[in-house]
């Protein structure tokens, strides 16, 4: 009976862009279970550039259920770099983490995966990359697009608006309702490892 109930479960994914500095952005994929937590997603990214949202279902035949981006290596395209925030790990969100969101303190953080986009000094004006979404029944491809003009237009933003590294998503006053249970969220932080650039450089040399 539990299996039959899970087959029809619908989830919703959201993508956002967050400005990091004069030549870098974060592309963020967030996923939640419908109809819960949708407002929490938007409240958590008040200054981010909203990209798209889509409903999806997990592939039931997979023992390791997840939604993820097919991004297994660093992409170097016309002076732009695209790579997973966790260089050596898959860019995936586990179904388990989505289902448990808001049930207790260990699951107060929004399930997400983060991709870094960086433009070099010699980068072309536009960056376009299609990435396939994995682990779901629906066929879905996401178009990641940035233009160097976007960086210039945000150069004047202060640290609060621009959401630099170590962005804090304030959720102290946010309450999630799941059935009759109310889960109080704590501050959550999207952290950038200070060693990311050195690890990326090492990975590029080894490759």
PDB file of C-alpha atoms in Angstrom:
ATOM      1  CA  UNK A   1       0.000   0.000   0.000  1.00  0.00           C
ATOM      2  CA  UNK A   2       2.810   2.429   0.813  1.00  0.00           C
ATOM      3  CA  UNK A   3       4.427   1.662  -2.526  1.00  0.00           C
ATOM      4  CA  UNK A   4       1.201   2.404  -4.380  1.00  0.00           C
ATOM      5  CA  UNK A   5       0.892   5.728  -2.595  1.00  0.00           C
ATOM      6  CA  UNK A   6       4.441   6.741  -3.563  1.00  0.00           C
ATOM      7  CA  UNK A   7       4.035   6.032  -7.275  1.00  0.00           C
ATOM      8  CA  UNK A   8       1.803   9.055  -7.843  1.00  0.00           C
ATOM      9  CA  UNK A   9       3.771  11.481  -5.668  1.00  0.00           C
ATOM     10  CA  UNK A  10       4.511  14.710  -7.483  1.00  0.00           C
ATOM     11  CA  UNK A  11       7.471  16.949  -6.755  1.00  0.00           C
ATOM     12  CA  UNK A  12       8.473  20.401  -7.958  1.00  0.00           C
ATOM     13  CA  UNK A  13      11.904  21.676  -8.909  1.00  0.00           C
ATOM     14  CA  UNK A  14      13.050  25.288  -9.092  1.00  0.00           C
ATOM     15  CA  UNK A  15      16.160  26.820 -10.628  1.00  0.00           C
ATOM     16  CA  UNK A  16      17.761  30.117  -9.662  1.00  0.00           C
ATOM     17  CA  UNK A  17      20.802  32.206 -10.514  1.00  0.00           C
ATOM     18  CA  UNK A  18      22.699  33.948  -7.716  1.00  0.00           C
ATOM     19  CA  UNK A  19      25.340  36.593  -8.365  1.00  0.00           C
ATOM     20  CA  UNK A  20      28.650  35.836  -6.613  1.00  0.00           C
ATOM     21  CA  UNK A  21      31.111  38.466  -7.851  1.00  0.00           C
ATOM     22  CA  UNK A  22      32.136  40.350 -10.985  1.00  0.00           C
ATOM     23  CA  UNK A  23      32.628  37.199 -13.059  1.00  0.00           C
ATOM     24  CA  UNK A  24      30.821  34.366 -11.251  1.00  0.00           C
ATOM     25  CA  UNK A  25      27.321  33.062 -10.679  1.00  0.00           C
ATOM     26  CA  UNK A  26      25.707  30.133  -8.918  1.00  0.00           C
ATOM     27  CA  UNK A  27      23.086  28.059 -10.691  1.00  0.00           C
ATOM     28  CA  UNK A  28      20.916  26.401  -8.037  1.00  0.00           C
ATOM     29  CA  UNK A  29      18.512  23.485  -8.395  1.00  0.00           C
ATOM     30  CA  UNK A  30      16.046  23.077  -5.508  1.00  0.00           C
ATOM     31  CA  UNK A  31      13.422  20.332  -5.173  1.00  0.00           C
ATOM     32  CA  UNK A  32      10.466  19.925  -2.788  1.00  0.00           C
ATOM     33  CA  UNK A  33       7.414  17.722  -2.460  1.00  0.00           C
ATOM     34  CA  UNK A  34       4.062  19.140  -3.533  1.00  0.00           C
ATOM     35  CA  UNK A  35       2.126  20.859  -2.130  1.00  0.00           C
ATOM     36  CA  UNK A  36       4.478  21.460   0.803  1.00  0.00           C
ATOM     37  CA  UNK A  37       7.274  24.008   1.142  1.00  0.00           C
ATOM     38  CA  UNK A  38       6.821  25.878  -2.157  1.00  0.00           C
ATOM     39  CA  UNK A  39       6.487  29.236  -0.394  1.00  0.00           C
ATOM     40  CA  UNK A  40       9.579  28.440   1.677  1.00  0.00           C
ATOM     41  CA  UNK A  41      11.595  28.058  -1.518  1.00  0.00           C
ATOM     42  CA  UNK A  42      10.671  31.534  -2.753  1.00  0.00           C
ATOM     43  CA  UNK A  43      11.156  33.066   0.688  1.00  0.00           C
ATOM     44  CA  UNK A  44      14.662  31.557   0.837  1.00  0.00           C
ATOM     45  CA  UNK A  45      15.820  33.232  -2.370  1.00  0.00           C
ATOM     46  CA  UNK A  46      14.360  36.756  -2.242  1.00  0.00           C
ATOM     47  CA  UNK A  47      17.156  38.335  -4.287  1.00  0.00           C
ATOM     48  CA  UNK A  48      17.970  35.482  -6.652  1.00  0.00           C
ATOM     49  CA  UNK A  49      17.083  35.578 -10.318  1.00  0.00           C
ATOM     50  CA  UNK A  50      14.271  33.070 -10.834  1.00  0.00           C
ATOM     51  CA  UNK A  51      14.803  30.823 -13.820  1.00  0.00           C
ATOM     52  CA  UNK A  52      12.159  28.100 -14.193  1.00  0.00           C
ATOM     53  CA  UNK A  53      10.046  25.611 -12.261  1.00  0.00           C
ATOM     54  CA  UNK A  54       8.722  22.211 -13.292  1.00  0.00           C
ATOM     55  CA  UNK A  55       6.907  19.241 -11.793  1.00  0.00           C
ATOM     56  CA  UNK A  56       8.462  15.792 -11.840  1.00  0.00           C
ATOM     57  CA  UNK A  57       8.200  12.236 -10.536  1.00  0.00           C
ATOM     58  CA  UNK A  58      11.038   9.995  -9.440  1.00  0.00           C
ATOM     59  CA  UNK A  59      11.899   6.851 -11.363  1.00  0.00           C
ATOM     60  CA  UNK A  60      10.443   4.184  -9.085  1.00  0.00           C
ATOM     61  CA  UNK A  61      12.552   1.318 -10.408  1.00  0.00           C
ATOM     62  CA  UNK A  62      15.762   2.943  -9.170  1.00  0.00           C
ATOM     63  CA  UNK A  63      16.937   1.909  -5.702  1.00  0.00           C
ATOM     64  CA  UNK A  64      18.929   5.147  -5.458  1.00  0.00           C
ATOM     65  CA  UNK A  65      16.207   7.723  -6.089  1.00  0.00           C
ATOM     66  CA  UNK A  66      17.335  11.246  -6.892  1.00  0.00           C
ATOM     67  CA  UNK A  67      16.966  14.221  -9.187  1.00  0.00           C
ATOM     68  CA  UNK A  68      20.206  15.549 -10.574  1.00  0.00           C
ATOM     69  CA  UNK A  69      22.065  17.348 -13.327  1.00  0.00           C
ATOM     70  CA  UNK A  70      24.201  15.349 -15.738  1.00  0.00           C
ATOM     71  CA  UNK A  71      27.383  17.259 -15.061  1.00  0.00           C
ATOM     72  CA  UNK A  72      30.195  14.797 -14.454  1.00  0.00           C
ATOM     73  CA  UNK A  73      33.181  16.982 -15.290  1.00  0.00           C
ATOM     74  CA  UNK A  74      34.333  20.577 -15.551  1.00  0.00           C
ATOM     75  CA  UNK A  75      33.066  22.185 -18.738  1.00  0.00           C
ATOM     76  CA  UNK A  76      35.312  24.739 -20.442  1.00  0.00           C
ATOM     77  CA  UNK A  77      33.436  26.526 -23.218  1.00  0.00           C
ATOM     78  CA  UNK A  78      34.679  29.694 -24.938  1.00  0.00           C
ATOM     79  CA  UNK A  79      36.412  31.011 -21.829  1.00  0.00           C
ATOM     80  CA  UNK A  80      33.584  30.022 -19.466  1.00  0.00           C
ATOM     81  CA  UNK A  81      33.806  27.309 -16.798  1.00  0.00           C
ATOM     82  CA  UNK A  82      30.845  25.301 -15.530  1.00  0.00           C
ATOM     83  CA  UNK A  83      31.287  22.820 -12.693  1.00  0.00           C
ATOM     84  CA  UNK A  84      29.498  21.260  -9.756  1.00  0.00           C
ATOM     85  CA  UNK A  85      29.997  22.963  -6.396  1.00  0.00           C
ATOM     86  CA  UNK A  86      31.122  19.575  -5.052  1.00  0.00           C
ATOM     87  CA  UNK A  87      33.716  18.765  -7.700  1.00  0.00           C
ATOM     88  CA  UNK A  88      34.152  15.070  -6.966  1.00  0.00           C
ATOM     89  CA  UNK A  89      30.507  14.289  -6.139  1.00  0.00           C
ATOM     90  CA  UNK A  90      27.436  13.919  -8.398  1.00  0.00           C
ATOM     91  CA  UNK A  91      25.195  16.965  -8.681  1.00  0.00           C
ATOM     92  CA  UNK A  92      22.169  15.221  -7.164  1.00  0.00           C
ATOM     93  CA  UNK A  93      19.358  15.733  -4.644  1.00  0.00           C
ATOM     94  CA  UNK A  94      18.201  12.573  -2.881  1.00  0.00           C
ATOM     95  CA  UNK A  95      14.495  11.787  -2.679  1.00  0.00           C
ATOM     96  CA  UNK A  96      14.975  10.868   0.984  1.00  0.00           C
ATOM     97  CA  UNK A  97      16.212  14.375   1.815  1.00  0.00           C
ATOM     98  CA  UNK A  98      13.253  15.933   0.009  1.00  0.00           C
ATOM     99  CA  UNK A  99      10.701  13.728   1.781  1.00  0.00           C
ATOM    100  CA  UNK A 100      12.211  14.442   5.205  1.00  0.00           C
ATOM    101  CA  UNK A 101      12.411  18.229   4.780  1.00  0.00           C
ATOM    102  CA  UNK A 102      10.918  19.913   7.831  1.00  0.00           C
ATOM    103  CA  UNK A 103      10.358  16.732   9.830  1.00  0.00           C
ATOM    104  CA  UNK A 104      13.092  17.543  12.371  1.00  0.00           C
ATOM    105  CA  UNK A 105      16.150  19.743  12.829  1.00  0.00           C
ATOM    106  CA  UNK A 106      18.493  17.538  10.809  1.00  0.00           C
ATOM    107  CA  UNK A 107      16.308  18.153   7.766  1.00  0.00           C
ATOM    108  CA  UNK A 108      15.685  21.893   7.982  1.00  0.00           C
ATOM    109  CA  UNK A 109      17.860  22.784   4.979  1.00  0.00           C
ATOM    110  CA  UNK A 110      16.367  22.998   1.527  1.00  0.00           C
ATOM    111  CA  UNK A 111      17.594  20.095  -0.621  1.00  0.00           C
ATOM    112  CA  UNK A 112      19.619  21.602  -3.441  1.00  0.00           C
ATOM    113  CA  UNK A 113      22.570  21.178  -5.729  1.00  0.00           C
ATOM    114  CA  UNK A 114      24.753  24.074  -6.815  1.00  0.00           C
ATOM    115  CA  UNK A 115      26.650  24.639 -10.058  1.00  0.00           C
ATOM    116  CA  UNK A 116      29.300  27.350 -10.397  1.00  0.00           C
ATOM    117  CA  UNK A 117      29.527  29.458 -13.555  1.00  0.00           C
ATOM    118  CA  UNK A 118      32.662  31.520 -14.090  1.00  0.00           C
ATOM    119  CA  UNK A 119      33.655  33.802 -16.970  1.00  0.00           C
ATOM    120  CA  UNK A 120      37.334  34.250 -17.743  1.00  0.00           C
ATOM    121  CA  UNK A 121      38.828  37.503 -18.964  1.00  0.00           C
ATOM    122  CA  UNK A 122      38.768  36.195 -22.536  1.00  0.00           C
ATOM    123  CA  UNK A 123      35.288  34.640 -22.319  1.00  0.00           C
ATOM    124  CA  UNK A 124      32.794  35.098 -25.114  1.00  0.00           C
ATOM    125  CA  UNK A 125      29.884  37.446 -24.478  1.00  0.00           C
ATOM    126  CA  UNK A 126      27.285  34.677 -24.134  1.00  0.00           C
ATOM    127  CA  UNK A 127      27.355  31.292 -22.439  1.00  0.00           C
ATOM    128  CA  UNK A 128      24.773  28.653 -23.358  1.00  0.00           C
ATOM    129  CA  UNK A 129      24.824  25.091 -22.106  1.00  0.00           C
ATOM    130  CA  UNK A 130      22.122  22.415 -22.117  1.00  0.00           C
ATOM    131  CA  UNK A 131      22.212  19.975 -19.219  1.00  0.00           C
ATOM    132  CA  UNK A 132      20.032  16.890 -18.911  1.00  0.00           C
ATOM    133  CA  UNK A 133      18.013  16.268 -15.742  1.00  0.00           C
ATOM    134  CA  UNK A 134      18.513  12.718 -14.463  1.00  0.00           C
ATOM    135  CA  UNK A 135      16.595  10.409 -12.131  1.00  0.00           C
ATOM    136  CA  UNK A 136      13.077  11.467 -13.109  1.00  0.00           C
ATOM    137  CA  UNK A 137      10.364   9.977 -15.304  1.00  0.00           C
ATOM    138  CA  UNK A 138       9.867  13.092 -17.387  1.00  0.00           C
ATOM    139  CA  UNK A 139      12.387  13.974 -20.092  1.00  0.00           C
ATOM    140  CA  UNK A 140      13.806  17.327 -19.111  1.00  0.00           C
ATOM    141  CA  UNK A 141      16.683  19.479 -20.319  1.00  0.00           C
ATOM    142  CA  UNK A 142      17.656  22.734 -18.627  1.00  0.00           C
ATOM    143  CA  UNK A 143      19.226  25.585 -20.556  1.00  0.00           C
ATOM    144  CA  UNK A 144      21.884  27.426 -18.566  1.00  0.00           C
ATOM    145  CA  UNK A 145      22.451  30.865 -20.047  1.00  0.00           C
ATOM    146  CA  UNK A 146      24.567  33.788 -18.929  1.00  0.00           C
ATOM    147  CA  UNK A 147      25.709  36.960 -20.634  1.00  0.00           C
ATOM    148  CA  UNK A 148      28.721  39.006 -19.562  1.00  0.00           C
ATOM    149  CA  UNK A 149      26.463  42.066 -19.609  1.00  0.00           C
ATOM    150  CA  UNK A 150      24.655  40.497 -16.626  1.00  0.00           C
ATOM    151  CA  UNK A 151      27.807  40.894 -14.553  1.00  0.00           C
ATOM    152  CA  UNK A 152      28.190  44.568 -15.425  1.00  0.00           C
ATOM    153  CA  UNK A 153      24.566  45.293 -14.520  1.00  0.00           C
ATOM    154  CA  UNK A 154      25.010  43.882 -11.009  1.00  0.00           C
ATOM    155  CA  UNK A 155      28.436  45.256 -10.174  1.00  0.00           C
ATOM    156  CA  UNK A 156      26.891  48.053  -8.081  1.00  0.00           C
ATOM    157  CA  UNK A 157      24.951  45.728  -5.756  1.00  0.00           C
ATOM    158  CA  UNK A 158      25.955  45.569  -2.107  1.00  0.00           C
ATOM    159  CA  UNK A 159      26.845  42.354  -0.278  1.00  0.00           C
ATOM    160  CA  UNK A 160      23.322  41.827   1.034  1.00  0.00           C
ATOM    161  CA  UNK A 161      21.632  42.066  -2.328  1.00  0.00           C
ATOM    162  CA  UNK A 162      24.314  40.288  -4.281  1.00  0.00           C
ATOM    163  CA  UNK A 163      24.385  37.174  -2.092  1.00  0.00           C
ATOM    164  CA  UNK A 164      28.149  36.497  -2.124  1.00  0.00           C
ATOM    165  CA  UNK A 165      29.690  33.215  -0.986  1.00  0.00           C
ATOM    166  CA  UNK A 166      28.445  31.829   2.330  1.00  0.00           C
ATOM    167  CA  UNK A 167      24.966  33.149   1.605  1.00  0.00           C
ATOM    168  CA  UNK A 168      22.677  32.754   4.614  1.00  0.00           C
ATOM    169  CA  UNK A 169      19.083  31.794   4.007  1.00  0.00           C
ATOM    170  CA  UNK A 170      17.208  33.163   6.996  1.00  0.00           C
ATOM    171  CA  UNK A 171      14.333  30.915   8.011  1.00  0.00           C
ATOM    172  CA  UNK A 172      13.965  31.436  11.756  1.00  0.00           C
ATOM    173  CA  UNK A 173      10.420  32.709  11.410  1.00  0.00           C
ATOM    174  CA  UNK A 174       9.410  30.232   8.716  1.00  0.00           C
ATOM    175  CA  UNK A 175       7.143  27.341   9.610  1.00  0.00           C
ATOM    176  CA  UNK A 176       6.590  24.272   7.504  1.00  0.00           C
ATOM    177  CA  UNK A 177       3.282  22.471   7.741  1.00  0.00           C
ATOM    178  CA  UNK A 178       3.362  18.755   6.967  1.00  0.00           C
ATOM    179  CA  UNK A 179       0.015  17.104   7.739  1.00  0.00           C
ATOM    180  CA  UNK A 180      -0.633  18.118  11.377  1.00  0.00           C
ATOM    181  CA  UNK A 181       3.056  18.539  12.219  1.00  0.00           C
ATOM    182  CA  UNK A 182       4.742  21.960  12.370  1.00  0.00           C
ATOM    183  CA  UNK A 183       8.484  22.016  11.796  1.00  0.00           C
ATOM    184  CA  UNK A 184      10.446  25.090  12.887  1.00  0.00           C
ATOM    185  CA  UNK A 185      13.334  25.869  10.613  1.00  0.00           C
ATOM    186  CA  UNK A 186      16.732  27.102  11.670  1.00  0.00           C
ATOM    187  CA  UNK A 187      19.174  29.307   9.762  1.00  0.00           C
ATOM    188  CA  UNK A 188      20.531  27.491   6.773  1.00  0.00           C
ATOM    189  CA  UNK A 189      23.684  28.274   4.929  1.00  0.00           C
ATOM    190  CA  UNK A 190      24.788  27.586   1.400  1.00  0.00           C
ATOM    191  CA  UNK A 191      28.539  27.302   1.910  1.00  0.00           C
ATOM    192  CA  UNK A 192      31.350  27.600  -0.592  1.00  0.00           C
ATOM    193  CA  UNK A 193      34.487  25.701   0.403  1.00  0.00           C
ATOM    194  CA  UNK A 194      37.488  28.042   0.420  1.00  0.00           C
ATOM    195  CA  UNK A 195      39.545  25.283  -1.183  1.00  0.00           C
ATOM    196  CA  UNK A 196      37.197  24.889  -4.156  1.00  0.00           C
ATOM    197  CA  UNK A 197      39.334  26.861  -6.577  1.00  0.00           C
ATOM    198  CA  UNK A 198      42.527  24.997  -5.645  1.00  0.00           C
ATOM    199  CA  UNK A 199      40.744  21.661  -5.931  1.00  0.00           C
ATOM    200  CA  UNK A 200      39.387  22.680  -9.316  1.00  0.00           C
ATOM    201  CA  UNK A 201      42.846  23.683 -10.491  1.00  0.00           C
ATOM    202  CA  UNK A 202      44.307  20.359  -9.338  1.00  0.00           C
ATOM    203  CA  UNK A 203      41.506  18.429 -11.034  1.00  0.00           C
ATOM    204  CA  UNK A 204      42.082  20.324 -14.283  1.00  0.00           C
ATOM    205  CA  UNK A 205      45.836  19.611 -14.216  1.00  0.00           C
ATOM    206  CA  UNK A 206      45.304  15.932 -13.502  1.00  0.00           C
ATOM    207  CA  UNK A 207      42.776  15.736 -16.327  1.00  0.00           C
TER     208      UNK A 207
END
